Amino acid sequence: MKRNGLFTRLCLLLCFVGLTSVASAGEITGIVSEKTGAPLVGTTIQVKGRLNGTSSDIEGKFKIMANSKDILVISMMGFKTQEIAVGEQKELTVLLEESFISLNDVVAIGYGTESRRLITSSITKVKGDVLQNIPITTMSDGLKGKIAGVRVTTFNSQPGADAEIRIRGGSSINNSNDPLILVDGVERSMEGLNPNDVQSIEVLKDAASTAIYGSRASNGVVLITTKKGIKGVPQIIAEATAASQEAGRKYNFLNARDYLSVLRPALTNSKTASQLSGVGSAGTGNDDNSLYTTRILADGEIIPDGWQSMIDPIDSTKTLIFQDNSFQNEVFRKAIWQNYYLGVSGGNDKATYAASLGYTDDYGVAIGTGFSRTNFKLNTSIAATKKLNIELGVDYSEMLQDLYNNQRDIISRGLSCPPTQRMYQNDGTPTQGANNTSPSPLFYAYYNDQSKKLTTNTLTTRIKYDILPELSANIQGSVYRRNYNADSFEKANVFTSARITSFDFNTLERNKLEPFLSYHHSFNLHSISTIGGYSYMNTVSKRYNAAAEGGNSDKISTLNGAPTKTAASSMIENQTLIGYYSRVTYDYQKKYMVTMNFRADGSSLFASGHRWGFFPGASLGWIASEEKWMKDKFYAISLLKFRTSYGQTGNNSIGLYDALGKYSVDYKYNGNGGIITSTMPNINLTWETTNQLDCGVDFGVLNDRATLSFDYFDKRTKNLLFDKPLPTTTGFSTVQTNVGEVQFKGFDIEANTKNIKTEYFSWNTNFVFSFVKNKVLSLPENGNDKNRIGGYSVDLYGHDETGTLVKTGKEEFGGIAEGESLYSFYGYKCAGILKDQEAADNALYDEVASGWRKSDGKSIKGRKDIGDYEWVDRNGDGKITAQDMFKLGSTEPTSTGSMTNNFKYRNFGLNVSIDWALGHSILEESYSRYFYATFAGSYALVDGVKNTFSETNPNAKYARFVANDPNYSSNFRKSDIFTYKGDYLCLREVSLQYTLMAPKLLKDGVKGITLILSGNNLHFFTALPGALSPEKGASSTYSSSYYCYPSIRKFAIGAKINF
Amino acid sequence: MKKIILNVFLIGAILSQISCSDPLDIHQKSQVSSADMWISEDDAQAAAFGMFYQFRTTFSTNMAYWGDFRIGVYNTTETLAGDILDANSNTIDANNQATKWDNLYKLINMSNLIIRHTPGISFNKQDDKNNVMANAYFVRAFAYYWVARIWGDAPLLLDGFESDENEKLFPGRTSADSLFAQVGEDIDMAIQLIPSSATDKTIATPAAVNMLKADYYMWMAKVRTTDQAKKNIYFAKAQEGLTQVLTNKNYVLATDYSQIFNATKKNATNEVIFTIRFVKDEFEGGFATNFLLTLSAVAANDKQYIGNTIAIGTEGSLAQRALPTTAYATFLYNNTADKRAQVTYTTVTYSKTYHWFGKYIGSWVNGSRIFDSDIIVYRLADAIMFQAELYNSTGQKDLAIGCLNQIAKRAYGDATFYKDTLNMAEVDNYIMDERLKEFTTECKLWWDLIRMGMVFNRVTTLKGREGEKNILLWPISYASLNANPNLKQTEF
């Protein structure tokens, strides 16, 4: 057997014994092809019960040594495995039948697997393939839109950040709506996983499938299975991809010329006209040492190199000269992204293995950001004896991150650097920007060293012992370690020369032990399986932090060089979860199925007496298409399955002290340790419980050439863990309580069709659609209308017969209330722009209007000027106050979906995937700030400023433009003016693959070379202007918790070699 | 089958019982749960310091809004300082940040919990226990004294919240009279309990409590009653407090006015009686962040003077949001001999002129502004001025002039600056003038103007507004109204 060097070395590297030849009767040759006759490359051919095996070459041919009593097993992903008795045959022709759709797969369910066909609950499986051939860093990025009922949203486009996952809208009001994620049985996030290592993703959506995870299952469960070895010759995959990436969307900022043309005339009409000749972005008092470049061309002076000039828009006798710098183009760069992967898998009857190395490097589009990840992974399974099987999994990942601590300050505020700002000082260092929380991003990147390192380490062991053929005992144990290490250093700069340095070290240690018994027995036409077990999980998190300052050199960035120690702290938190669980599955004739399961969970988070919860679930299924009458009459229907399930799950994601209350000890007064009330206890606090009904149909025609799954669900969560707002007089802002009931209902549709299937050309379509709505059903009686909690309480006014203003009643809105939906946000509604003096004089008194008018130079609180917005007076009191708000939108979409088309023509493959979301809104406050020239008039402006009200533009969209607007708090309050629908359609992924078939290259064991051209996040069709992604709804994009990293478009080229 | 499940349960049950206690009972090491609190002496002591931490949080910024910004002498050059502007022009709405009483009531809750739990804890020394209790009463009195003056009628809560099952969860407004009565009771308790050994000026001392007593009874006498008999009682009580302070030899006027506010030499003078302590890295900031220039306001040629003679603020990154009006600046400088003017309102001129309120600017370290100036709540000059006011109000004009001259001596170097020939009304006027100069930006002047009965003729933005209902009060914040349906907004 000839092998190439790389292969041999890899085998040695991984300490796995290579294949040994077996002396045998003779050589068998054969050819493997599809039914269409196309040869199948890379099919595994193995002699059953022995170690040797081979795979088919480019023409589908293979050679193997076997004797007449042997049975050959021919297998390939996507095809039904065939077994052929050798007998006297020397040449074999094997036709493999495509297993059209994954319905016959095995699907991972909690603590076991089940045939997909017999599943009675709502579980969607996607194979790791969906994560292939696209330039993604994290696996969540590759799942967008691909799973019915699962919404994957990027809320932070920072390199390496994981997306947010919502299954059927979540289940909670203000506790976590994150699903439980288990990677090979270990509770962790997707953080650190290499998408290339993923074999399959199962999403458990209904209560019958998730109840086995009890108190943590209300938001659904995602089971991620990593690649395991398959018996056969080593399969080696080597892959390299490089991508060019850039900001997919940008703000349309004014260039320097337009900026000065707009801002200088505006300054003449502003309260701060002195800035025209002062130091500032549009002032002419700048010199060579100023932050800004704008000045007047002196007599006889030559315009400096690279500078521009224009006639001063307010004085045509003068010429302005200035630089035109686009900070946005400097901050959002074109950056390289690269990914390398090497995977080896294989095995024999005794042992299988899958090992991989991976490296991903993302240079980061925004200056000063970046991410790299190194992965090592090994999964082995050893059949120690016929009865004893041992599995061991090792997973290590190391991530290095450069990121902004506060994206709002560096991106949203950093982009406010106006185009006339100098980018660099004469000595080549970047200029600073307006202040230290609005620095120029170039300045920030230059003076800040932030390195964050995250390592995750997982070890899993599973020992399975077959007590009887039907009964096995299992013990699975896992340790998960997550270490986070952050060093931060700020070099001496114009804002501070303290050289602040800090160090954070956090660890999370999670240990789990789960013994369980599983039993499976089939007799006659009955089949029964059951499991039952115990689970113990302990999580300890430790956090250390230290900071110092006062070092005398930028050369030393660690604490030892900084004499003034300013912080030192450590924190330890500990929690335990104990569970008992069981499941019984029964089917008759593989036609009628029933499953019941339960879990009892106890959590240390709750006070004694409220710790244990019981979570049952049950489901029924009927495969109608297996009935004889169906088969006879509707032979085209290959599958018709009805299923329904009902069950109860929990959500225990409360804080460590929410039940027991907390006095915080982290306070000092004059050097003395102090204790302060921090969390109001609620010892009656208990689980939030979710009851979910699911009704589903699976349908397939023409041998499953077209399939459709439909699920309707109705989730009702009661005893909602809720941060109940408290009156400010209590000394607490909220208390964690169990309240009311909320409903999430909707449906998921998933359809697959093989539109065209010929010898050389195929076209498949995958369509996913999800719809979810939520509603608050009940809240505790509290005397308010609809038992509203939080929100606004408004006195309504009207005029009586005599025309005097009188109170006519009370109205409440906002917060949460019975019959209303969640996730709304509120602000003011525009009633138009005040177009003339009369309108301005008669405008409603506005509580936050400073009332400055150019005409009289006075600020009279509450009054308006021509060109200001008029707002709608909700409560009719004739004034605009904080009581005049309306619902502006919702932060969560109601429907999401995707369509993926997959084309194959000879050696070419093309995947095109689009997805969309509808129903959410975004209040683009960052964008609105590029309208009001704050920071003493030195703030960048967007081109929307050209469409602001003036005498010559009376029908403008936006209110008048005033430099450093004294009325900003009225005109730029949170309103519908800057609220946009977030509805979008995204051209998410396009990938073109070409499989190289040149026989010369394919010698020496190379089975195939695939070249890939692909793109990711190519374009958003949306009404939202500017750079932000429309994926995530927001009540303010200027909030410090909002991530304003732009969405990233990537174009990639890659190659994949199979050995 | 059943047996198997039972066995599993058995295994589980055994595993869960391996340790003698419930494995779900976890004692956290890093924070104190409610069950672990109020057990030892240390808990009460730490709660007292926690209470002062909260005291500092409460007053660090808002003290200027409540005690100063309404006197109408501020110019603000920044549009962003809307809240200051509205306070200054006395057009305050319920959006104003200083309409929020959240921190005051959190402070009250802390003091309530200490008053409730400390008696049940055993201490090694009775004095220590008394000290904790005295501090709690002192803080509660101080907090309600401010609440009653800021909002008038307001919730009166004395029990402390430890769960949401409390009948006073949604309190209505109690009359200001009841609030003031409670303040008086709490002051008495604090005076009874405070050990004579207490000398830490950052928390309660006998002198601090007596200053509060004097302050409170002066207010009661001059603002809360028109009944002369009551006035006399209140003046007598105020005199009790003042006598305790003025006869205490530990407190003397500083010779150098500027040293009182020196952040790097905290309490170097014996003038300070009660101060809110600010410490670098422990707690910095406060209202003074509104006073300083930004880096960009300094001309390129003058940058060399930054930190040396020109004070700029970097931390908090606020632009200079509050400056005196020209009239007030002129007033502060109208006597060239006045040594206070340059400390209060510092002016330097290089290629242009820079000025800023200079008392609470903290220190300049490694190119950073550290706002670590203490906020001085009471100092001896305040006691002397109260004494002057009390004498003048009780017909002892000459004694009042004597007091006034103690202040004048330091300010102008002239111990007979004010002559005996002045009449009572003139003395009152000069007391107010001296207060306006002596206590600039010390967050007292608004109360002084009300107490002296001069608020409507001296505050330009209040002239002619005597008839406006509750004009001297603050509205309740929208947030508080929204969270509690039993609260009614003050009528204006």
PDB file of C-alpha atoms in Angstrom, chain B residues 219-348:
ATOM      1  CA  TRP B 219     -34.271  76.982  59.426  1.00  0.00           C
ATOM      2  CA  MET B 220     -37.157  76.058  61.704  1.00  0.00           C
ATOM      3  CA  ALA B 221     -37.075  79.435  63.382  1.00  0.00           C
ATOM      4  CA  LYS B 222     -36.789  81.567  60.294  1.00  0.00           C
ATOM      5  CA  VAL B 223     -38.602  79.565  57.612  1.00  0.00           C
ATOM      6  CA  ARG B 224     -41.014  77.102  59.186  1.00  0.00           C
ATOM      7  CA  THR B 225     -42.818  79.269  61.691  1.00  0.00           C
ATOM      8  CA  THR B 226     -44.196  82.755  62.113  1.00  0.00           C
ATOM      9  CA  ASP B 227     -45.099  82.211  65.746  1.00  0.00           C
ATOM     10  CA  GLN B 228     -42.683  84.247  67.866  1.00  0.00           C
ATOM     11  CA  ALA B 229     -42.873  81.880  70.845  1.00  0.00           C
ATOM     12  CA  LYS B 230     -41.875  78.987  68.658  1.00  0.00           C
ATOM     13  CA  LYS B 231     -39.170  81.058  67.040  1.00  0.00           C
ATOM     14  CA  ASN B 232     -37.689  81.743  70.452  1.00  0.00           C
ATOM     15  CA  ILE B 233     -37.623  78.064  71.316  1.00  0.00           C
ATOM     16  CA  TYR B 234     -35.978  77.226  68.014  1.00  0.00           C
ATOM     17  CA  PHE B 235     -33.389  79.995  68.343  1.00  0.00           C
ATOM     18  CA  ALA B 236     -32.540  78.712  71.788  1.00  0.00           C
ATOM     19  CA  LYS B 237     -32.065  75.204  70.407  1.00  0.00           C
ATOM     20  CA  ALA B 238     -29.907  76.571  67.585  1.00  0.00           C
ATOM     21  CA  GLN B 239     -27.851  78.448  70.145  1.00  0.00           C
ATOM     22  CA  GLU B 240     -27.305  75.194  72.091  1.00  0.00           C
ATOM     23  CA  GLY B 241     -25.789  73.637  68.987  1.00  0.00           C
ATOM     24  CA  LEU B 242     -23.688  76.675  68.130  1.00  0.00           C
ATOM     25  CA  THR B 243     -22.361  77.012  71.664  1.00  0.00           C
ATOM     26  CA  GLN B 244     -21.192  73.389  71.594  1.00  0.00           C
ATOM     27  CA  VAL B 245     -19.277  74.072  68.397  1.00  0.00           C
ATOM     28  CA  LEU B 246     -17.921  77.541  69.120  1.00  0.00           C
ATOM     29  CA  THR B 247     -16.631  76.595  72.553  1.00  0.00           C
ATOM     30  CA  ASN B 248     -14.885  73.521  71.206  1.00  0.00           C
ATOM     31  CA  LYS B 249     -11.169  74.398  71.163  1.00  0.00           C
ATOM     32  CA  ASN B 250     -10.445  71.794  68.501  1.00  0.00           C
ATOM     33  CA  TYR B 251     -11.921  74.014  65.825  1.00  0.00           C
ATOM     34  CA  VAL B 252     -10.210  77.243  64.794  1.00  0.00           C
ATOM     35  CA  LEU B 253     -10.395  79.413  61.703  1.00  0.00           C
ATOM     36  CA  ALA B 254      -7.650  78.723  59.185  1.00  0.00           C
ATOM     37  CA  THR B 255      -5.335  81.651  58.681  1.00  0.00           C
ATOM     38  CA  ASP B 256      -5.021  81.010  54.967  1.00  0.00           C
ATOM     39  CA  TYR B 257      -8.387  80.705  53.252  1.00  0.00           C
ATOM     40  CA  SER B 258      -7.011  78.735  50.285  1.00  0.00           C
ATOM     41  CA  GLN B 259      -5.680  75.963  52.547  1.00  0.00           C
ATOM     42  CA  ILE B 260      -9.194  74.945  53.570  1.00  0.00           C
ATOM     43  CA  PHE B 261      -9.802  73.516  50.098  1.00  0.00           C
ATOM     44  CA  ASN B 262      -6.400  72.028  49.406  1.00  0.00           C
ATOM     45  CA  ALA B 263      -7.140  68.527  48.135  1.00  0.00           C
ATOM     46  CA  THR B 264      -3.676  67.193  48.753  1.00  0.00           C
ATOM     47  CA  LYS B 265      -3.627  68.307  52.404  1.00  0.00           C
ATOM     48  CA  LYS B 266      -6.948  66.999  53.569  1.00  0.00           C
ATOM     49  CA  ASN B 267      -8.137  68.543  56.830  1.00  0.00           C
ATOM     50  CA  ALA B 268      -4.820  70.261  57.300  1.00  0.00           C
ATOM     51  CA  THR B 269      -6.749  73.109  58.877  1.00  0.00           C
ATOM     52  CA  ASN B 270      -8.774  72.798  62.039  1.00  0.00           C
ATOM     53  CA  GLU B 271     -11.585  74.760  60.499  1.00  0.00           C
ATOM     54  CA  VAL B 272     -13.339  71.740  58.975  1.00  0.00           C
ATOM     55  CA  ILE B 273     -16.113  70.205  61.070  1.00  0.00           C
ATOM     56  CA  PHE B 274     -17.781  67.724  58.752  1.00  0.00           C
ATOM     57  CA  THR B 275     -16.586  66.784  55.308  1.00  0.00           C
ATOM     58  CA  ILE B 276     -17.518  64.288  52.602  1.00  0.00           C
ATOM     59  CA  ARG B 277     -14.303  62.480  51.876  1.00  0.00           C
ATOM     60  CA  PHE B 278     -13.122  61.970  48.301  1.00  0.00           C
ATOM     61  CA  VAL B 279     -10.139  59.720  47.715  1.00  0.00           C
ATOM     62  CA  LYS B 280      -8.327  58.997  44.483  1.00  0.00           C
ATOM     63  CA  ASP B 281      -9.383  55.623  43.048  1.00  0.00           C
ATOM     64  CA  GLU B 282     -11.916  55.218  45.838  1.00  0.00           C
ATOM     65  CA  PHE B 283     -14.307  57.901  44.710  1.00  0.00           C
ATOM     66  CA  GLU B 284     -13.646  60.886  42.483  1.00  0.00           C
ATOM     67  CA  GLY B 285     -15.789  63.353  40.624  1.00  0.00           C
ATOM     68  CA  GLY B 286     -18.744  65.300  41.853  1.00  0.00           C
ATOM     69  CA  PHE B 287     -20.260  68.611  40.830  1.00  0.00           C
ATOM     70  CA  ALA B 288     -16.859  70.257  40.417  1.00  0.00           C
ATOM     71  CA  THR B 289     -16.393  68.380  37.127  1.00  0.00           C
ATOM     72  CA  ASN B 290     -18.701  71.042  35.674  1.00  0.00           C
ATOM     73  CA  PHE B 291     -16.332  73.841  36.563  1.00  0.00           C
ATOM     74  CA  LEU B 292     -13.156  73.246  34.623  1.00  0.00           C
ATOM     75  CA  LEU B 293     -11.975  73.957  31.116  1.00  0.00           C
ATOM     76  CA  THR B 294     -11.308  71.241  28.599  1.00  0.00           C
ATOM     77  CA  LEU B 295      -8.046  70.645  26.851  1.00  0.00           C
ATOM     78  CA  SER B 296      -9.405  72.042  23.594  1.00  0.00           C
ATOM     79  CA  ALA B 297     -10.308  75.348  25.260  1.00  0.00           C
ATOM     80  CA  VAL B 298      -6.658  76.107  25.942  1.00  0.00           C
ATOM     81  CA  ALA B 299      -4.784  77.934  23.177  1.00  0.00           C
ATOM     82  CA  ALA B 300      -1.902  75.992  21.682  1.00  0.00           C
ATOM     83  CA  ASN B 301       0.635  78.507  22.996  1.00  0.00           C
ATOM     84  CA  ASP B 302      -0.690  78.200  26.539  1.00  0.00           C
ATOM     85  CA  LYS B 303      -0.676  74.413  26.787  1.00  0.00           C
ATOM     86  CA  GLN B 304       2.620  74.597  28.703  1.00  0.00           C
ATOM     87  CA  TYR B 305       0.719  76.131  31.647  1.00  0.00           C
ATOM     88  CA  ILE B 306      -1.759  73.281  31.936  1.00  0.00           C
ATOM     89  CA  GLY B 307      -1.623  71.691  35.338  1.00  0.00           C
ATOM     90  CA  ASN B 308       0.717  74.377  36.465  1.00  0.00           C
ATOM     91  CA  THR B 309      -1.447  77.482  36.505  1.00  0.00           C
ATOM     92  CA  ILE B 310      -4.270  76.591  34.157  1.00  0.00           C
ATOM     93  CA  ALA B 311      -6.613  73.982  35.583  1.00  0.00           C
ATOM     94  CA  ILE B 312      -8.313  71.735  33.083  1.00  0.00           C
ATOM     95  CA  GLY B 313     -10.458  68.707  33.739  1.00  0.00           C
ATOM     96  CA  THR B 314      -9.848  65.477  31.930  1.00  0.00           C
ATOM     97  CA  GLU B 315     -11.766  63.028  33.988  1.00  0.00           C
ATOM     98  CA  GLY B 316     -15.449  62.956  33.365  1.00  0.00           C
ATOM     99  CA  SER B 317     -14.663  64.787  30.161  1.00  0.00           C
ATOM    100  CA  LEU B 318     -17.200  67.506  30.782  1.00  0.00           C
ATOM    101  CA  ALA B 319     -16.750  70.834  29.164  1.00  0.00           C
ATOM    102  CA  GLN B 320     -16.858  73.875  31.442  1.00  0.00           C
ATOM    103  CA  ARG B 321     -20.550  73.988  32.159  1.00  0.00           C
ATOM    104  CA  ALA B 322     -20.771  76.537  34.928  1.00  0.00           C
ATOM    105  CA  LEU B 323     -19.231  79.978  35.234  1.00  0.00           C
ATOM    106  CA  PRO B 324     -20.412  82.986  37.243  1.00  0.00           C
ATOM    107  CA  THR B 325     -22.382  85.709  35.559  1.00  0.00           C
ATOM    108  CA  THR B 326     -20.449  88.906  34.991  1.00  0.00           C
ATOM    109  CA  ALA B 327     -22.368  90.502  37.843  1.00  0.00           C
ATOM    110  CA  TYR B 328     -21.421  87.758  40.282  1.00  0.00           C
ATOM    111  CA  ALA B 329     -17.795  87.755  39.138  1.00  0.00           C
ATOM    112  CA  THR B 330     -17.669  91.511  39.670  1.00  0.00           C
ATOM    113  CA  PHE B 331     -19.306  91.093  43.068  1.00  0.00           C
ATOM    114  CA  LEU B 332     -16.715  88.505  44.112  1.00  0.00           C
ATOM    115  CA  TYR B 333     -13.892  90.817  43.119  1.00  0.00           C
ATOM    116  CA  ASN B 334     -15.428  94.134  44.261  1.00  0.00           C
ATOM    117  CA  ASN B 335     -13.066  94.440  47.187  1.00  0.00           C
ATOM    118  CA  THR B 336      -9.499  94.162  45.971  1.00  0.00           C
ATOM    119  CA  ALA B 337      -8.312  93.189  49.438  1.00  0.00           C
ATOM    120  CA  ASP B 338     -10.539  90.121  49.489  1.00  0.00           C
ATOM    121  CA  LYS B 339      -8.237  87.122  49.676  1.00  0.00           C
ATOM    122  CA  ARG B 340     -11.070  84.765  48.874  1.00  0.00           C
ATOM    123  CA  ALA B 341     -11.804  85.958  45.362  1.00  0.00           C
ATOM    124  CA  GLN B 342      -8.886  84.331  43.575  1.00  0.00           C
ATOM    125  CA  VAL B 343      -9.486  81.034  45.432  1.00  0.00           C
ATOM    126  CA  THR B 344     -13.175  81.052  44.665  1.00  0.00           C
ATOM    127  CA  TYR B 345     -13.000  82.181  41.084  1.00  0.00           C
ATOM    128  CA  THR B 346      -9.512  81.774  39.711  1.00  0.00           C
ATOM    129  CA  THR B 347      -8.392  83.901  36.783  1.00  0.00           C
ATOM    130  CA  VAL B 348      -5.181  83.702  34.759  1.00  0.00           C
TER     131      VAL B 348
END
